[in-house]
Amino acid sequence: MRIAVVSAHASPLPVLGDAEEGGQDVHVADLSAALVADGHEVTVHTRRDSPRSPDVVRTRLGYDVVHVTAGPPSPVHPDELLPHLDEFTRFLRSQWRADPPDVVHAHYWTSGVASVLAANGLDVPVVQTFHSLGVVAQQAGDEGVPEVRLSTERLIGREASRVVAMCTDEKTHLVHMGVPRTRLAVVPPGVDVERFKPDGPRLNRPLAHRLVSPAVGAEDVITALRSVWDTELVVVGGRPEEVRRLREHSRASGVGDRVRLVGRVPQVAMPALLRSADVVVCAGSDCAAVTPLEAMACGVPVVAANVGGAMDIVVDCVTGLLVPPDDPRALARALRPLLIDDARRDAYGIAATDRVEARYSTTRIAVETARVYRQATGRPETLESSLTDG
């Protein structure tokens, strides 16, 4: 198939240069490469955020990245792109009217706006992946979610040919938003198991034990650290204001000397960091977060809050532990015995790697995504994809 990927704010190109940790950009890059390897033709459309960006970049992995001029050639917050989407939409519509793709795959709500409008009347189906939902972010206490995002996500969900939820919990929210179940599919994020694997270098650590956590949900991990001794916590990612808040919380909690806020970590460095951890802790509820999958692929057990994508990914007492959300005491009670039980952690880690290789490799996720594309276009299942199901 000829696939047009729209990722307005997250270009896959920085991932090829190992510029930052996992996110939508990594998902788009890995999925596009896997789709090309599976025989599809992929073009990624992203907004030009630098005056030096060429119009088209042919990546070494076989897909093209087209830079669309829409607004200033500088970074813009994803939720502030709406005023610039008219230009983006006009460009896409012009391209697709002249040379329509078989299917469009939009990532995030702003990409969905441009894709649905550009494809209107062109008989080109649009598949939508939100990556995160405004209503979920709002329920989690994010006061910066614009109201227009909430109403627009509902509209996109009803207009798209298919909507891909990244976890079962997200599917439930989408149903409540009015998206018909018949147009929903759950396809989780994938992991490059050639990059993230148990064998390989690992970073040294100053204390007996190390925890690694994404910035989302790290406040509860910092609180739990007060009763988890001889252990350091490395927090990955986070916006500058979020990092400042976590630093203040770690100092107020009396564990500032055992908390390292390292910010963005290049993809090339993530496997070594994850392998150096005894446990990776994911206390947030982000369905699209790939950190637990990357950790499991590296053979590291995951302790996660029993919400969002973790409910699908982590098998309790097999690949790690699930704990109640927003409960630092329960988190500490789970971590203390696990950190001193090497055999148990090893068993969880082996099972975690097996689970990722069997269920979450980018190769398998690409096959599942292509199946959604065929459903959107009305094409029949191929023999190869049917055999992959079995």
PDB file of C-alpha atoms in Angstrom, residues 155-385:
ATOM      1  CA  LEU A 155     -15.227  15.088  16.047  1.00  0.00           C
ATOM      2  CA  ILE A 156     -12.144  13.369  14.617  1.00  0.00           C
ATOM      3  CA  GLY A 157     -13.097  10.129  16.335  1.00  0.00           C
ATOM      4  CA  ARG A 158     -16.461  10.159  14.593  1.00  0.00           C
ATOM      5  CA  GLU A 159     -15.121  11.244  11.179  1.00  0.00           C
ATOM      6  CA  ALA A 160     -12.076   8.962  10.831  1.00  0.00           C
ATOM      7  CA  SER A 161     -12.484   5.672   8.987  1.00  0.00           C
ATOM      8  CA  ARG A 162     -10.704   3.832  11.796  1.00  0.00           C
ATOM      9  CA  VAL A 163      -9.328   4.887  15.171  1.00  0.00           C
ATOM     10  CA  VAL A 164      -6.363   3.070  16.688  1.00  0.00           C
ATOM     11  CA  ALA A 165      -6.329   2.973  20.491  1.00  0.00           C
ATOM     12  CA  MET A 166      -2.953   2.233  22.035  1.00  0.00           C
ATOM     13  CA  CYS A 167      -4.410   0.370  25.015  1.00  0.00           C
ATOM     14  CA  THR A 168      -7.699  -1.079  26.233  1.00  0.00           C
ATOM     15  CA  ASP A 169      -8.213   1.802  28.653  1.00  0.00           C
ATOM     16  CA  GLU A 170      -7.958   4.319  25.811  1.00  0.00           C
ATOM     17  CA  LYS A 171     -10.496   2.307  23.807  1.00  0.00           C
ATOM     18  CA  THR A 172     -12.942   2.625  26.702  1.00  0.00           C
ATOM     19  CA  HIS A 173     -12.499   6.408  26.771  1.00  0.00           C
ATOM     20  CA  LEU A 174     -12.992   6.598  22.995  1.00  0.00           C
ATOM     21  CA  VAL A 175     -16.255   4.648  23.236  1.00  0.00           C
ATOM     22  CA  HIS A 176     -17.455   7.078  25.899  1.00  0.00           C
ATOM     23  CA  MET A 177     -16.554   9.915  23.496  1.00  0.00           C
ATOM     24  CA  GLY A 178     -18.900   8.461  20.907  1.00  0.00           C
ATOM     25  CA  VAL A 179     -16.518   6.554  18.639  1.00  0.00           C
ATOM     26  CA  PRO A 180     -18.326   3.443  17.323  1.00  0.00           C
ATOM     27  CA  ARG A 181     -16.779   0.209  18.559  1.00  0.00           C
ATOM     28  CA  THR A 182     -16.870  -1.185  15.019  1.00  0.00           C
ATOM     29  CA  ARG A 183     -14.325   1.429  13.923  1.00  0.00           C
ATOM     30  CA  LEU A 184     -11.972   0.942  16.875  1.00  0.00           C
ATOM     31  CA  ALA A 185      -8.883  -1.258  17.024  1.00  0.00           C
ATOM     32  CA  VAL A 186      -6.347  -1.674  19.821  1.00  0.00           C
ATOM     33  CA  VAL A 187      -2.777  -1.670  18.501  1.00  0.00           C
ATOM     34  CA  PRO A 188      -0.124  -0.990  21.181  1.00  0.00           C
ATOM     35  CA  PRO A 189       3.160   0.807  20.608  1.00  0.00           C
ATOM     36  CA  GLY A 190       6.034  -1.375  19.513  1.00  0.00           C
ATOM     37  CA  VAL A 191       9.666  -1.806  20.467  1.00  0.00           C
ATOM     38  CA  ASP A 192      12.753  -2.194  18.303  1.00  0.00           C
ATOM     39  CA  VAL A 193      13.947  -5.481  19.817  1.00  0.00           C
ATOM     40  CA  GLU A 194      17.243  -5.225  17.943  1.00  0.00           C
ATOM     41  CA  ARG A 195      18.047  -2.016  19.832  1.00  0.00           C
ATOM     42  CA  PHE A 196      16.394  -2.829  23.163  1.00  0.00           C
ATOM     43  CA  LYS A 197      17.594  -6.240  24.350  1.00  0.00           C
ATOM     44  CA  PRO A 198      19.076  -7.767  27.519  1.00  0.00           C
ATOM     45  CA  ASP A 199      22.606  -8.113  26.147  1.00  0.00           C
ATOM     46  CA  GLY A 200      24.753  -5.029  25.898  1.00  0.00           C
ATOM     47  CA  PRO A 201      26.503  -2.330  27.933  1.00  0.00           C
ATOM     48  CA  ARG A 202      24.985  -0.888  31.083  1.00  0.00           C
ATOM     49  CA  LEU A 203      25.790   2.256  33.030  1.00  0.00           C
ATOM     50  CA  ASN A 204      27.543   2.167  36.380  1.00  0.00           C
ATOM     51  CA  ARG A 205      25.597   3.167  39.484  1.00  0.00           C
ATOM     52  CA  PRO A 206      26.775   4.674  42.785  1.00  0.00           C
ATOM     53  CA  LEU A 207      24.392   2.845  45.146  1.00  0.00           C
ATOM     54  CA  ALA A 208      23.347  -0.767  45.604  1.00  0.00           C
ATOM     55  CA  HIS A 209      20.125  -0.345  43.659  1.00  0.00           C
ATOM     56  CA  ARG A 210      18.782   1.863  40.881  1.00  0.00           C
ATOM     57  CA  LEU A 211      15.255   2.723  39.813  1.00  0.00           C
ATOM     58  CA  VAL A 212      14.484   4.408  36.490  1.00  0.00           C
ATOM     59  CA  SER A 213      11.236   6.283  35.926  1.00  0.00           C
ATOM     60  CA  PRO A 214       9.769   8.508  33.232  1.00  0.00           C
ATOM     61  CA  ALA A 215       8.963  12.013  34.445  1.00  0.00           C
ATOM     62  CA  VAL A 216       5.225  11.329  34.150  1.00  0.00           C
ATOM     63  CA  GLY A 217       4.229   9.903  37.520  1.00  0.00           C
ATOM     64  CA  ALA A 218       7.694  10.394  39.036  1.00  0.00           C
ATOM     65  CA  GLU A 219       6.358  12.454  41.943  1.00  0.00           C
ATOM     66  CA  ASP A 220       4.883   9.322  43.528  1.00  0.00           C
ATOM     67  CA  VAL A 221       8.147   7.439  42.952  1.00  0.00           C
ATOM     68  CA  ILE A 222      10.104  10.212  44.695  1.00  0.00           C
ATOM     69  CA  THR A 223       7.722  10.062  47.645  1.00  0.00           C
ATOM     70  CA  ALA A 224       8.093   6.274  47.829  1.00  0.00           C
ATOM     71  CA  LEU A 225      11.891   6.603  47.762  1.00  0.00           C
ATOM     72  CA  ARG A 226      11.810   7.990  51.311  1.00  0.00           C
ATOM     73  CA  SER A 227      11.253   4.442  52.588  1.00  0.00           C
ATOM     74  CA  VAL A 228      13.307   2.597  49.963  1.00  0.00           C
ATOM     75  CA  TRP A 229      16.893   2.658  51.169  1.00  0.00           C
ATOM     76  CA  ASP A 230      20.303   2.452  49.467  1.00  0.00           C
ATOM     77  CA  THR A 231      18.599   3.157  46.146  1.00  0.00           C
ATOM     78  CA  GLU A 232      18.888   5.985  43.638  1.00  0.00           C
ATOM     79  CA  LEU A 233      16.205   7.125  41.229  1.00  0.00           C
ATOM     80  CA  VAL A 234      16.944   8.294  37.691  1.00  0.00           C
ATOM     81  CA  VAL A 235      14.097  10.309  36.150  1.00  0.00           C
ATOM     82  CA  VAL A 236      14.018  10.520  32.350  1.00  0.00           C
ATOM     83  CA  GLY A 237      12.370  13.234  30.252  1.00  0.00           C
ATOM     84  CA  GLY A 238       9.975  15.950  31.312  1.00  0.00           C
ATOM     85  CA  ARG A 239       9.414  19.562  30.313  1.00  0.00           C
ATOM     86  CA  PRO A 240      11.606  22.155  32.105  1.00  0.00           C
ATOM     87  CA  GLU A 241       8.792  23.232  34.436  1.00  0.00           C
ATOM     88  CA  GLU A 242       8.070  19.595  35.267  1.00  0.00           C
ATOM     89  CA  VAL A 243      11.731  18.925  36.031  1.00  0.00           C
ATOM     90  CA  ARG A 244      11.844  21.958  38.345  1.00  0.00           C
ATOM     91  CA  ARG A 245       8.764  20.745  40.194  1.00  0.00           C
ATOM     92  CA  LEU A 246      10.222  17.243  40.620  1.00  0.00           C
ATOM     93  CA  ARG A 247      13.536  18.675  41.858  1.00  0.00           C
ATOM     94  CA  GLU A 248      11.731  20.758  44.486  1.00  0.00           C
ATOM     95  CA  HIS A 249       9.666  17.748  45.538  1.00  0.00           C
ATOM     96  CA  SER A 250      12.750  15.542  45.915  1.00  0.00           C
ATOM     97  CA  ARG A 251      14.421  18.154  48.117  1.00  0.00           C
ATOM     98  CA  ALA A 252      11.294  18.613  50.225  1.00  0.00           C
ATOM     99  CA  SER A 253      11.051  14.827  50.604  1.00  0.00           C
ATOM    100  CA  GLY A 254      14.620  14.595  51.865  1.00  0.00           C
ATOM    101  CA  VAL A 255      15.851  12.411  48.995  1.00  0.00           C
ATOM    102  CA  GLY A 256      17.348  15.069  46.750  1.00  0.00           C
ATOM    103  CA  ASP A 257      20.786  13.452  46.984  1.00  0.00           C
ATOM    104  CA  ARG A 258      19.376  10.182  45.596  1.00  0.00           C
ATOM    105  CA  VAL A 259      17.312  11.592  42.716  1.00  0.00           C
ATOM    106  CA  ARG A 260      18.901  12.333  39.342  1.00  0.00           C
ATOM    107  CA  LEU A 261      16.802  14.304  36.864  1.00  0.00           C
ATOM    108  CA  VAL A 262      18.577  13.666  33.562  1.00  0.00           C
ATOM    109  CA  GLY A 263      16.013  15.168  31.172  1.00  0.00           C
ATOM    110  CA  ARG A 264      15.953  13.963  27.599  1.00  0.00           C
ATOM    111  CA  VAL A 265      18.043  10.880  26.919  1.00  0.00           C
ATOM    112  CA  PRO A 266      19.195  10.000  23.376  1.00  0.00           C
ATOM    113  CA  GLN A 267      17.704   6.797  22.047  1.00  0.00           C
ATOM    114  CA  VAL A 268      21.198   5.389  21.588  1.00  0.00           C
ATOM    115  CA  ALA A 269      21.807   5.754  25.351  1.00  0.00           C
ATOM    116  CA  MET A 270      18.470   4.448  26.627  1.00  0.00           C
ATOM    117  CA  PRO A 271      19.206   0.684  26.484  1.00  0.00           C
ATOM    118  CA  ALA A 272      22.351   1.025  28.616  1.00  0.00           C
ATOM    119  CA  LEU A 273      20.473   3.164  31.146  1.00  0.00           C
ATOM    120  CA  LEU A 274      17.550   0.742  31.353  1.00  0.00           C
ATOM    121  CA  ARG A 275      19.835  -2.304  31.704  1.00  0.00           C
ATOM    122  CA  SER A 276      21.531  -0.595  34.655  1.00  0.00           C
ATOM    123  CA  ALA A 277      18.228  -0.475  36.559  1.00  0.00           C
ATOM    124  CA  ASP A 278      17.035  -3.111  39.006  1.00  0.00           C
ATOM    125  CA  VAL A 279      13.466  -2.013  38.357  1.00  0.00           C
ATOM    126  CA  VAL A 280      11.791   0.477  36.032  1.00  0.00           C
ATOM    127  CA  VAL A 281       8.872   2.242  37.716  1.00  0.00           C
ATOM    128  CA  CYS A 282       5.982   3.682  35.702  1.00  0.00           C
ATOM    129  CA  ALA A 283       3.503   5.412  37.997  1.00  0.00           C
ATOM    130  CA  GLY A 284       1.799   7.473  35.265  1.00  0.00           C
ATOM    131  CA  SER A 285      -1.151   6.542  33.064  1.00  0.00           C
ATOM    132  CA  ASP A 286       0.140   7.376  29.574  1.00  0.00           C
ATOM    133  CA  CYS A 287      -1.091   4.700  27.145  1.00  0.00           C
ATOM    134  CA  ALA A 288       1.449   5.725  24.545  1.00  0.00           C
ATOM    135  CA  ALA A 289       4.460   5.558  26.871  1.00  0.00           C
ATOM    136  CA  VAL A 290       6.999   3.067  25.580  1.00  0.00           C
ATOM    137  CA  THR A 291       9.308   3.115  28.615  1.00  0.00           C
ATOM    138  CA  PRO A 292       7.815  -0.027  30.230  1.00  0.00           C
ATOM    139  CA  LEU A 293       8.063  -1.906  26.932  1.00  0.00           C
ATOM    140  CA  GLU A 294      11.654  -0.798  26.360  1.00  0.00           C
ATOM    141  CA  ALA A 295      12.558  -1.857  29.907  1.00  0.00           C
ATOM    142  CA  MET A 296      10.920  -5.267  29.501  1.00  0.00           C
ATOM    143  CA  ALA A 297      12.714  -5.766  26.176  1.00  0.00           C
ATOM    144  CA  CYS A 298      15.983  -5.121  28.064  1.00  0.00           C
ATOM    145  CA  GLY A 299      15.101  -7.807  30.616  1.00  0.00           C
ATOM    146  CA  VAL A 300      14.216  -5.397  33.420  1.00  0.00           C
ATOM    147  CA  PRO A 301      11.071  -5.934  35.533  1.00  0.00           C
ATOM    148  CA  VAL A 302       8.520  -3.130  35.656  1.00  0.00           C
ATOM    149  CA  VAL A 303       6.513  -1.928  38.634  1.00  0.00           C
ATOM    150  CA  ALA A 304       3.613   0.136  37.338  1.00  0.00           C
ATOM    151  CA  ALA A 305       0.399   1.778  38.447  1.00  0.00           C
ATOM    152  CA  ASN A 306      -2.574  -0.343  37.480  1.00  0.00           C
ATOM    153  CA  VAL A 307      -3.933   2.197  34.996  1.00  0.00           C
ATOM    154  CA  GLY A 308      -3.682   3.008  31.310  1.00  0.00           C
ATOM    155  CA  GLY A 309      -1.408   0.981  29.088  1.00  0.00           C
ATOM    156  CA  ALA A 310       0.327  -0.774  31.983  1.00  0.00           C
ATOM    157  CA  MET A 311      -2.768  -2.911  32.533  1.00  0.00           C
ATOM    158  CA  ASP A 312      -2.215  -4.420  29.070  1.00  0.00           C
ATOM    159  CA  ILE A 313       1.575  -4.547  29.113  1.00  0.00           C
ATOM    160  CA  VAL A 314       2.641  -5.733  32.588  1.00  0.00           C
ATOM    161  CA  VAL A 315       1.552  -9.201  33.718  1.00  0.00           C
ATOM    162  CA  ASP A 316       1.314  -8.942  37.501  1.00  0.00           C
ATOM    163  CA  CYS A 317       3.734 -11.249  39.339  1.00  0.00           C
ATOM    164  CA  VAL A 318       5.059 -12.541  35.987  1.00  0.00           C
ATOM    165  CA  THR A 319       6.854  -9.672  34.220  1.00  0.00           C
ATOM    166  CA  GLY A 320       6.656  -7.235  37.122  1.00  0.00           C
ATOM    167  CA  LEU A 321       4.134  -5.840  39.566  1.00  0.00           C
ATOM    168  CA  LEU A 322       0.982  -3.732  39.296  1.00  0.00           C
ATOM    169  CA  VAL A 323       0.189  -1.406  42.201  1.00  0.00           C
ATOM    170  CA  PRO A 324      -2.700   0.961  42.975  1.00  0.00           C
ATOM    171  CA  PRO A 325      -2.329   4.404  41.334  1.00  0.00           C
ATOM    172  CA  ASP A 326      -1.603   7.511  43.392  1.00  0.00           C
ATOM    173  CA  ASP A 327      -0.393   5.426  46.333  1.00  0.00           C
ATOM    174  CA  PRO A 328       3.315   5.959  47.138  1.00  0.00           C
ATOM    175  CA  ARG A 329       3.077   3.726  50.211  1.00  0.00           C
ATOM    176  CA  ALA A 330       1.829   0.778  48.153  1.00  0.00           C
ATOM    177  CA  LEU A 331       4.582   1.505  45.650  1.00  0.00           C
ATOM    178  CA  ALA A 332       7.234   1.412  48.390  1.00  0.00           C
ATOM    179  CA  ARG A 333       5.800  -1.830  49.802  1.00  0.00           C
ATOM    180  CA  ALA A 334       6.120  -3.418  46.356  1.00  0.00           C
ATOM    181  CA  LEU A 335       9.636  -2.134  45.694  1.00  0.00           C
ATOM    182  CA  ARG A 336      11.400  -2.999  48.970  1.00  0.00           C
ATOM    183  CA  PRO A 337      11.128  -6.812  48.803  1.00  0.00           C
ATOM    184  CA  LEU A 338      11.653  -6.882  45.032  1.00  0.00           C
ATOM    185  CA  LEU A 339      14.917  -4.932  45.216  1.00  0.00           C
ATOM    186  CA  ILE A 340      16.479  -7.430  47.642  1.00  0.00           C
ATOM    187  CA  ASP A 341      15.289 -10.532  45.744  1.00  0.00           C
ATOM    188  CA  ASP A 342      17.696 -11.037  42.831  1.00  0.00           C
ATOM    189  CA  ALA A 343      16.162 -14.352  41.728  1.00  0.00           C
ATOM    190  CA  ARG A 344      12.671 -12.903  41.548  1.00  0.00           C
ATOM    191  CA  ARG A 345      13.830  -9.917  39.513  1.00  0.00           C
ATOM    192  CA  ASP A 346      15.713 -12.218  37.138  1.00  0.00           C
ATOM    193  CA  ALA A 347      12.616 -14.373  36.625  1.00  0.00           C
ATOM    194  CA  TYR A 348      10.462 -11.322  35.950  1.00  0.00           C
ATOM    195  CA  GLY A 349      13.058  -9.961  33.538  1.00  0.00           C
ATOM    196  CA  ILE A 350      13.251 -13.167  31.496  1.00  0.00           C
ATOM    197  CA  ALA A 351       9.474 -13.361  31.244  1.00  0.00           C
ATOM    198  CA  ALA A 352       9.326  -9.669  30.307  1.00  0.00           C
ATOM    199  CA  THR A 353      11.725 -10.098  27.395  1.00  0.00           C
ATOM    200  CA  ASP A 354       9.799 -13.111  26.126  1.00  0.00           C
ATOM    201  CA  ARG A 355       6.531 -11.167  26.266  1.00  0.00           C
ATOM    202  CA  VAL A 356       7.891  -8.201  24.317  1.00  0.00           C
ATOM    203  CA  GLU A 357       9.457 -10.387  21.626  1.00  0.00           C
ATOM    204  CA  ALA A 358       6.213 -12.331  21.200  1.00  0.00           C
ATOM    205  CA  ARG A 359       3.748  -9.437  21.335  1.00  0.00           C
ATOM    206  CA  TYR A 360       5.303  -5.982  21.028  1.00  0.00           C
ATOM    207  CA  SER A 361       8.057  -6.033  18.392  1.00  0.00           C
ATOM    208  CA  THR A 362       7.778  -3.266  15.792  1.00  0.00           C
ATOM    209  CA  THR A 363       7.556  -5.971  13.116  1.00  0.00           C
ATOM    210  CA  ARG A 364       4.392  -7.400  14.638  1.00  0.00           C
ATOM    211  CA  ILE A 365       2.911  -3.958  15.344  1.00  0.00           C
ATOM    212  CA  ALA A 366       3.454  -2.980  11.699  1.00  0.00           C
ATOM    213  CA  VAL A 367       1.535  -6.073  10.576  1.00  0.00           C
ATOM    214  CA  GLU A 368      -1.336  -5.259  12.934  1.00  0.00           C
ATOM    215  CA  THR A 369      -1.380  -1.631  11.783  1.00  0.00           C
ATOM    216  CA  ALA A 370      -1.433  -2.670   8.119  1.00  0.00           C
ATOM    217  CA  ARG A 371      -4.433  -4.858   8.950  1.00  0.00           C
ATOM    218  CA  VAL A 372      -6.264  -1.763  10.198  1.00  0.00           C
ATOM    219  CA  TYR A 373      -5.327   0.017   6.963  1.00  0.00           C
ATOM    220  CA  ARG A 374      -6.847  -2.816   4.916  1.00  0.00           C
ATOM    221  CA  GLN A 375     -10.023  -2.637   6.982  1.00  0.00           C
ATOM    222  CA  ALA A 376     -10.207   1.117   6.356  1.00  0.00           C
ATOM    223  CA  THR A 377      -9.748   0.680   2.606  1.00  0.00           C
ATOM    224  CA  GLY A 378     -12.019  -2.350   2.338  1.00  0.00           C
ATOM    225  CA  ARG A 379      -9.200  -4.538   1.046  1.00  0.00           C
ATOM    226  CA  PRO A 380      -9.309  -8.249   1.853  1.00  0.00           C
ATOM    227  CA  GLU A 381      -6.894  -9.845   4.300  1.00  0.00           C
ATOM    228  CA  THR A 382      -3.788 -11.286   2.661  1.00  0.00           C
ATOM    229  CA  LEU A 383      -2.794 -14.896   3.235  1.00  0.00           C
ATOM    230  CA  GLU A 384       0.429 -13.782   4.908  1.00  0.00           C
ATOM    231  CA  SER A 385      -1.357 -11.532   7.418  1.00  0.00           C
TER     232      SER A 385
END
